CSV table of C-alpha atoms and ligand atoms in Angstrom, one decimal:
chain,number,residue,atom,x,y,z
A,1,UNK,CA,6.6,27.0,16.3
A,2,UNK,CA,8.9,26.2,13.3
A,3,UNK,CA,7.3,25.6,9.9
A,4,UNK,CA,10.4,23.8,8.6
A,5,UNK,CA,9.5,20.4,7.0
A,6,UNK,CA,10.1,17.4,9.2
A,7,UNK,CA,12.9,15.8,7.1
A,8,UNK,CA,12.6,12.5,9.0
A,9,UNK,CA,9.0,12.2,7.9
A,10,UNK,CA,8.1,9.6,5.3
A,11,UNK,CA,5.3,11.6,3.7
A,12,UNK,CA,6.7,14.8,2.2
A,13,UNK,CA,10.0,14.5,4.1
A,14,UNK,CA,13.6,14.6,2.8
A,15,UNK,CA,13.6,14.6,-1.0
A,16,UNK,CA,17.3,14.2,-1.9
A,17,UNK,CA,17.3,10.4,-1.9
A,18,UNK,CA,15.1,7.4,-2.1
A,19,UNK,CA,13.1,6.3,0.9
A,20,UNK,CA,14.5,3.0,2.2
A,21,UNK,CA,13.1,0.1,4.2
A,22,UNK,CA,14.9,1.5,7.2
A,23,UNK,CA,12.9,4.8,6.9
A,24,UNK,CA,9.7,2.8,6.6
A,25,UNK,CA,10.5,0.9,9.8
A,26,UNK,CA,11.6,4.0,11.7
A,27,UNK,CA,8.2,5.6,10.9
A,28,UNK,CA,6.5,3.0,13.0
A,29,UNK,CA,8.7,4.0,16.0
A,30,UNK,CA,7.5,7.6,15.6
A,31,UNK,CA,3.8,6.4,15.2
A,32,UNK,CA,3.8,8.2,11.9
A,33,UNK,CA,1.1,7.1,9.5
A,34,UNK,CA,1.9,7.1,5.8
A,35,UNK,CA,0.3,6.6,2.4
A,36,UNK,CA,1.2,4.0,-0.3
A,37,UNK,CA,-0.4,4.1,-3.8
A,38,UNK,CA,-0.1,1.8,-6.7
A,39,UNK,CA,1.6,3.0,-9.9
A,40,UNK,CA,2.1,1.4,-13.3
A,41,UNK,CA,3.6,4.1,-15.5
A,42,UNK,CA,6.2,6.8,-15.4
A,43,UNK,CA,4.0,9.9,-15.7
A,44,UNK,CA,1.6,9.0,-12.8
A,45,UNK,CA,4.6,7.8,-10.8
A,46,UNK,CA,6.2,11.3,-11.2
A,47,UNK,CA,3.0,13.0,-10.0
A,48,UNK,CA,2.8,10.7,-6.9
A,49,UNK,CA,6.6,11.1,-6.2
A,50,UNK,CA,6.4,14.9,-6.4
A,51,UNK,CA,3.4,14.8,-4.0
A,52,UNK,CA,5.6,13.1,-1.5
A,53,UNK,CA,4.2,9.6,-1.6
A,54,UNK,CA,7.0,7.6,0.0
A,55,UNK,CA,6.2,4.0,-1.2
A,56,UNK,CA,4.7,3.0,-4.6
A,57,UNK,CA,3.5,-0.5,-5.4
A,58,UNK,CA,3.5,-1.8,-8.9
A,59,UNK,CA,0.7,-4.2,-8.0
A,60,UNK,CA,-0.4,-7.2,-9.9
A,61,UNK,CA,-3.7,-5.3,-9.8
A,62,UNK,CA,-2.2,-4.1,-13.2
A,63,UNK,CA,-3.8,-7.3,-14.5
A,64,UNK,CA,-7.2,-5.6,-14.0
A,65,UNK,CA,-6.5,-1.8,-14.3
A,66,UNK,CA,-3.9,-1.9,-17.0
A,67,UNK,CA,-4.5,-5.2,-18.9
A,68,UNK,CA,-8.2,-5.5,-18.5
A,69,UNK,CA,-8.4,-9.0,-17.0
A,70,UNK,CA,-11.1,-9.8,-14.5
A,71,UNK,CA,-8.7,-11.1,-11.8
A,72,UNK,CA,-5.0,-10.7,-11.0
A,73,UNK,CA,-4.2,-14.3,-12.0
A,74,UNK,CA,-3.3,-14.0,-15.7
A,75,UNK,CA,-0.7,-11.3,-15.4
A,76,UNK,CA,2.9,-12.4,-15.9
A,77,UNK,CA,6.4,-11.4,-14.9
A,78,UNK,CA,6.9,-10.3,-18.5
A,79,UNK,CA,3.8,-8.0,-18.2
A,80,UNK,CA,5.0,-6.4,-15.0
A,81,UNK,CA,8.7,-5.9,-15.5
A,82,UNK,CA,8.3,-3.0,-18.0
A,83,UNK,CA,5.7,-1.3,-15.8
A,84,UNK,CA,8.0,-1.6,-12.8
A,85,UNK,CA,10.9,-0.2,-14.8
A,86,UNK,CA,8.7,2.8,-15.9
A,87,UNK,CA,7.7,3.6,-12.3
A,88,UNK,CA,11.3,3.5,-11.2
A,89,UNK,CA,12.3,5.8,-14.1
A,90,UNK,CA,9.4,8.2,-13.3
A,91,UNK,CA,10.3,8.6,-9.6
A,92,UNK,CA,13.3,9.7,-7.7
A,93,UNK,CA,12.2,9.5,-4.1
A,94,UNK,CA,9.7,6.7,-3.6
A,95,UNK,CA,10.6,3.2,-2.6
A,96,UNK,CA,9.3,1.1,-5.5
A,97,UNK,CA,7.9,-2.3,-4.5
A,98,UNK,CA,7.2,-4.9,-7.3
A,99,UNK,CA,4.4,-7.4,-6.8
A,100,UNK,CA,5.4,-11.0,-7.7
A,101,UNK,CA,2.6,-12.3,-9.9
A,102,UNK,CA,0.7,-15.5,-9.4
A,103,UNK,CA,2.7,-18.6,-10.3
A,104,UNK,CA,6.1,-16.8,-10.2
A,105,UNK,CA,7.1,-17.7,-6.6
A,106,UNK,CA,4.8,-20.3,-5.0
A,107,UNK,CA,6.7,-23.4,-6.4
A,108,UNK,CA,9.9,-23.0,-4.4
A,109,UNK,CA,12.3,-20.5,-2.7
A,110,UNK,CA,14.5,-20.9,-5.9
A,111,UNK,CA,11.6,-19.8,-8.2
A,112,UNK,CA,10.9,-16.9,-5.9
A,113,UNK,CA,14.6,-15.9,-5.9
A,114,UNK,CA,14.8,-16.1,-9.7
A,115,UNK,CA,11.7,-14.0,-10.1
A,116,UNK,CA,12.6,-11.4,-7.5
A,117,UNK,CA,16.1,-11.1,-9.0
A,118,UNK,CA,14.6,-10.2,-12.4
A,119,UNK,CA,12.5,-7.4,-10.8
A,120,UNK,CA,15.6,-6.0,-9.1
A,121,UNK,CA,18.0,-6.3,-12.0
A,122,UNK,CA,15.8,-5.7,-15.0
A,123,UNK,CA,13.3,-3.2,-13.5
A,124,UNK,CA,15.3,-1.6,-10.7
A,125,UNK,CA,12.7,-2.5,-8.0
A,126,UNK,CA,13.8,-1.8,-4.4
A,127,UNK,CA,11.6,-4.5,-2.8
A,128,UNK,CA,9.1,-7.2,-3.7
A,129,UNK,CA,5.7,-8.2,-2.4
A,130,UNK,CA,4.3,-11.6,-2.3
A,131,UNK,CA,1.0,-13.1,-0.9
A,132,UNK,CA,0.5,-15.6,1.8
A,133,UNK,CA,1.7,-16.6,5.3
A,134,UNK,CA,3.0,-20.0,6.5
A,135,UNK,CA,3.1,-21.5,3.0
A,136,UNK,CA,5.6,-18.9,1.7
A,137,UNK,CA,7.9,-18.6,4.7
A,138,UNK,CA,10.7,-20.5,3.0
A,139,UNK,CA,10.4,-18.0,0.0
A,140,UNK,CA,10.5,-15.0,2.3
A,141,UNK,CA,13.5,-16.3,4.2
A,142,UNK,CA,15.4,-17.1,1.0
A,143,UNK,CA,14.8,-13.6,-0.5
A,144,UNK,CA,15.6,-11.8,2.8
A,145,UNK,CA,18.8,-13.7,3.2
A,146,UNK,CA,19.8,-12.7,-0.4
A,147,UNK,CA,19.3,-9.1,0.6
A,148,UNK,CA,15.9,-8.6,-1.1
A,149,UNK,CA,13.4,-6.6,1.1
A,150,UNK,CA,10.0,-8.4,1.2
A,151,UNK,CA,6.6,-6.9,1.9
A,152,UNK,CA,4.1,-9.6,3.0
A,153,UNK,CA,0.4,-9.6,2.2
A,154,UNK,CA,-2.3,-11.3,4.3
A,155,UNK,CA,-6.1,-11.3,4.5
A,156,UNK,CA,-7.9,-11.1,1.1
A,157,UNK,CA,-5.0,-12.1,-1.0
A,158,UNK,CA,-6.5,-11.8,-4.5
A,159,UNK,CA,-4.3,-14.5,-6.1
A,160,UNK,CA,-6.3,-16.9,-3.9
A,161,UNK,CA,-9.7,-15.7,-5.0
A,162,UNK,CA,-10.7,-19.1,-6.3
A,163,UNK,CA,-9.8,-20.8,-3.0
A,164,UNK,CA,-11.8,-18.1,-1.1
A,165,UNK,CA,-14.8,-18.4,-3.4
A,166,UNK,CA,-14.9,-14.7,-4.2
A,167,UNK,CA,-13.6,-11.4,-2.9
A,168,UNK,CA,-14.7,-11.5,0.7
A,169,UNK,CA,-13.5,-10.3,4.1
A,170,UNK,CA,-11.0,-12.6,5.7
A,171,UNK,CA,-9.9,-13.3,9.3
A,172,UNK,CA,-13.3,-13.3,11.0
A,173,UNK,CA,-13.7,-15.7,13.9
A,174,UNK,CA,-11.0,-18.4,14.4
A,175,UNK,CA,-9.3,-17.7,11.1
A,176,UNK,CA,-8.2,-14.4,12.8
A,177,UNK,CA,-5.9,-16.4,15.0
A,178,UNK,CA,-4.3,-18.1,11.9
A,179,UNK,CA,-3.8,-14.7,10.3
A,180,UNK,CA,-2.2,-13.4,13.5
A,181,UNK,CA,0.2,-16.4,13.5
A,182,UNK,CA,1.0,-15.9,9.8
A,183,UNK,CA,1.7,-12.2,10.5
A,184,UNK,CA,4.1,-13.0,13.3
A,185,UNK,CA,5.8,-15.7,11.2
A,186,UNK,CA,6.3,-13.3,8.3
A,187,UNK,CA,7.9,-10.7,10.6
A,188,UNK,CA,10.1,-13.5,12.1
A,189,UNK,CA,11.1,-14.5,8.5
A,190,UNK,CA,12.3,-11.0,7.9
A,191,UNK,CA,9.5,-9.2,6.0
A,192,UNK,CA,9.9,-5.4,6.4
A,193,UNK,CA,6.2,-4.6,6.2
A,194,UNK,CA,2.8,-6.3,5.8
A,195,UNK,CA,-0.2,-5.5,3.7
A,196,UNK,CA,-3.5,-6.4,5.4
A,197,UNK,CA,-6.4,-6.5,2.9
A,198,UNK,CA,-10.1,-6.7,3.8
A,199,UNK,CA,-9.9,-7.8,7.4
A,200,UNK,CA,-11.9,-6.7,10.4
A,201,UNK,CA,-10.7,-3.5,12.0
A,202,UNK,CA,-10.2,-5.1,15.4
A,203,UNK,CA,-8.0,-7.9,13.9
A,204,UNK,CA,-5.9,-5.3,11.9
A,205,UNK,CA,-5.4,-3.3,15.1
A,206,UNK,CA,-4.3,-6.3,17.1
A,207,UNK,CA,-1.8,-7.4,14.3
A,208,UNK,CA,-0.5,-3.8,14.1
A,209,UNK,CA,0.1,-3.7,17.9
A,210,UNK,CA,1.7,-7.2,17.9
A,211,UNK,CA,4.2,-6.5,15.2
A,212,UNK,CA,7.3,-4.2,15.1
A,213,UNK,CA,7.1,-3.9,11.3
A,214,UNK,CA,4.6,-1.6,9.8
A,215,UNK,CA,1.2,-2.8,8.6
A,216,UNK,CA,-0.4,-1.3,5.5
A,217,UNK,CA,-4.1,-1.5,5.4
A,218,UNK,CA,-6.6,-1.7,2.5
A,219,UNK,CA,-10.0,-2.3,3.8
A,220,UNK,CA,-8.5,-2.9,7.3
A,221,UNK,CA,-9.8,0.1,9.1
A,222,UNK,CA,-8.0,3.2,10.4
A,223,UNK,CA,-5.6,1.5,12.9
A,224,UNK,CA,-2.9,0.2,10.6
A,225,UNK,CA,0.5,2.1,10.3
A,226,UNK,CA,-0.1,2.9,6.6
A,227,UNK,CA,-2.9,2.8,4.0
A,228,UNK,CA,-2.7,1.8,0.4
A,229,UNK,CA,-5.2,2.3,-2.5
A,230,UNK,CA,-5.1,1.4,-6.1
A,231,UNK,CA,-4.7,4.8,-7.8
A,232,UNK,CA,-7.5,4.3,-10.3
A,233,UNK,CA,-9.8,3.7,-7.3
A,234,UNK,CA,-8.9,6.8,-5.3
A,235,UNK,CA,-9.0,9.0,-8.5
A,236,UNK,CA,-12.5,7.7,-9.4
A,237,UNK,CA,-11.6,5.9,-12.6
A,238,UNK,CA,-12.9,2.5,-11.4
A,239,UNK,CA,-16.5,1.9,-12.2
A,240,UNK,CA,-17.5,-0.3,-9.2
A,241,UNK,CA,-15.0,0.2,-6.5
A,242,UNK,CA,-15.0,-1.9,-3.2
A,243,UNK,CA,-16.6,-0.5,0.0
A,244,UNK,CA,-13.2,0.4,1.4
A,245,UNK,CA,-12.4,2.8,-1.4
A,246,UNK,CA,-12.7,6.5,-0.9
A,247,UNK,CA,-13.0,8.5,-4.2
A,248,UNK,CA,-10.9,11.7,-4.1
A,249,UNK,CA,-11.6,12.8,-7.6
A,250,UNK,CA,-14.0,12.1,-10.5
A,251,UNK,CA,-11.4,11.2,-13.1
A,252,UNK,CA,-13.8,9.1,-15.1
A,253,UNK,CA,-16.2,12.0,-15.4
A,254,UNK,CA,-13.4,14.6,-16.1
A,255,UNK,CA,-11.9,12.4,-18.8
A,256,UNK,CA,-15.4,11.8,-20.3
A,257,UNK,CA,-16.0,15.5,-20.5
A,258,UNK,CA,-12.6,16.3,-22.0
A,259,UNK,CA,-12.7,13.6,-24.7
A,260,UNK,CA,-16.2,14.6,-25.7
A,261,UNK,CA,-15.1,18.3,-25.9
A,262,UNK,CA,-12.2,17.3,-28.1
A,263,UNK,CA,-14.4,15.1,-30.3
A,264,UNK,CA,-17.1,17.9,-30.6
A,265,UNK,CA,-14.4,20.5,-31.6
A,266,UNK,CA,-12.9,18.1,-34.2
A,267,UNK,CA,-16.4,17.5,-35.7
A,268,UNK,CA,-17.2,21.3,-35.7
A,269,UNK,CA,-13.8,22.3,-37.0
A,270,UNK,CA,-13.1,24.4,-33.9
A,271,UNK,CA,-9.9,22.3,-33.3
A,272,UNK,CA,-7.2,22.9,-34.2
A,273,UNK,CA,-7.3,26.7,-34.1
A,274,UNK,CA,-4.7,29.1,-35.4
A,275,UNK,CA,-2.6,28.9,-32.2
A,276,UNK,CA,-2.3,25.1,-32.5
A,277,UNK,CA,-1.1,25.3,-36.2
A,278,UNK,CA,2.2,26.1,-37.8
A,279,UNK,CA,2.7,28.8,-40.4
H,1,LIG,O1,-1.9,-5.5,-6.5
H,1,LIG,C1,-2.2,-4.6,-5.7
H,1,LIG,O2,-2.5,-3.5,-6.1
H,1,LIG,C2,-2.2,-4.8,-4.3
H,1,LIG,C3,-2.6,-3.8,-3.4
H,1,LIG,C4,-4.1,-3.6,-3.5
H,1,LIG,C5,-2.2,-4.0,-2.0
H,1,LIG,O3,-1.8,-5.9,-3.9
């Protein structure tokens, strides 16, 4: 058996160019599962890019993990454009998706168009993501017809946390039929992929089977075409992660140990040593 890399693969495949929305869609035809992570700065983007992560999302989760707010609502276009530009600069292979923040697209297709154009022109994003189903279809259609790839987002859409009355699983019972209808409508409107957040596994499986575009799960069980996690969650920096998070590293603990070692050595005079000093 050949050990040559599968250059068609999304994860760790061909490296000479950016991943495109066509690549992402073709992966579904091959039943290839792939990872997406969030990124908010150039150095972490480079690590993820070199590891072969094919799609990076500059999520409005930056509101919480970068800017320290307690929800995604306060973050603005001005806050996210520099982060998106940094992720684009720090990567050379990944498709970079910019999240449109709360209040920057809901008012009208024209508002969505103006916001998305800023992310494409000023930050170099390759696609945008927005939350919602039926109510944002005119926005999705306008963006797609202007040549802007759109990633949809259904289920627990955090920008609607106040309407949901908290961060809770969505799509149980009859509301699952509504979510299925929204998913089909987003595909019909031209979305190239769809995030499903905090929905029952069975519903995510049915949506994944019903759509020809890839589904990207977060708290949606193992059956979606792709999986996404916020990088601070998967690296163990987040203090109280959600049930759906798997912690792959103890970054909080490692950083705590390192910064205490630095502080102790400064206090004792052990740092800087001769090799860190100039003659
Ligand atoms: O903002 C974000 O990070 C997201 C992902 C969790 C899907 O929307």
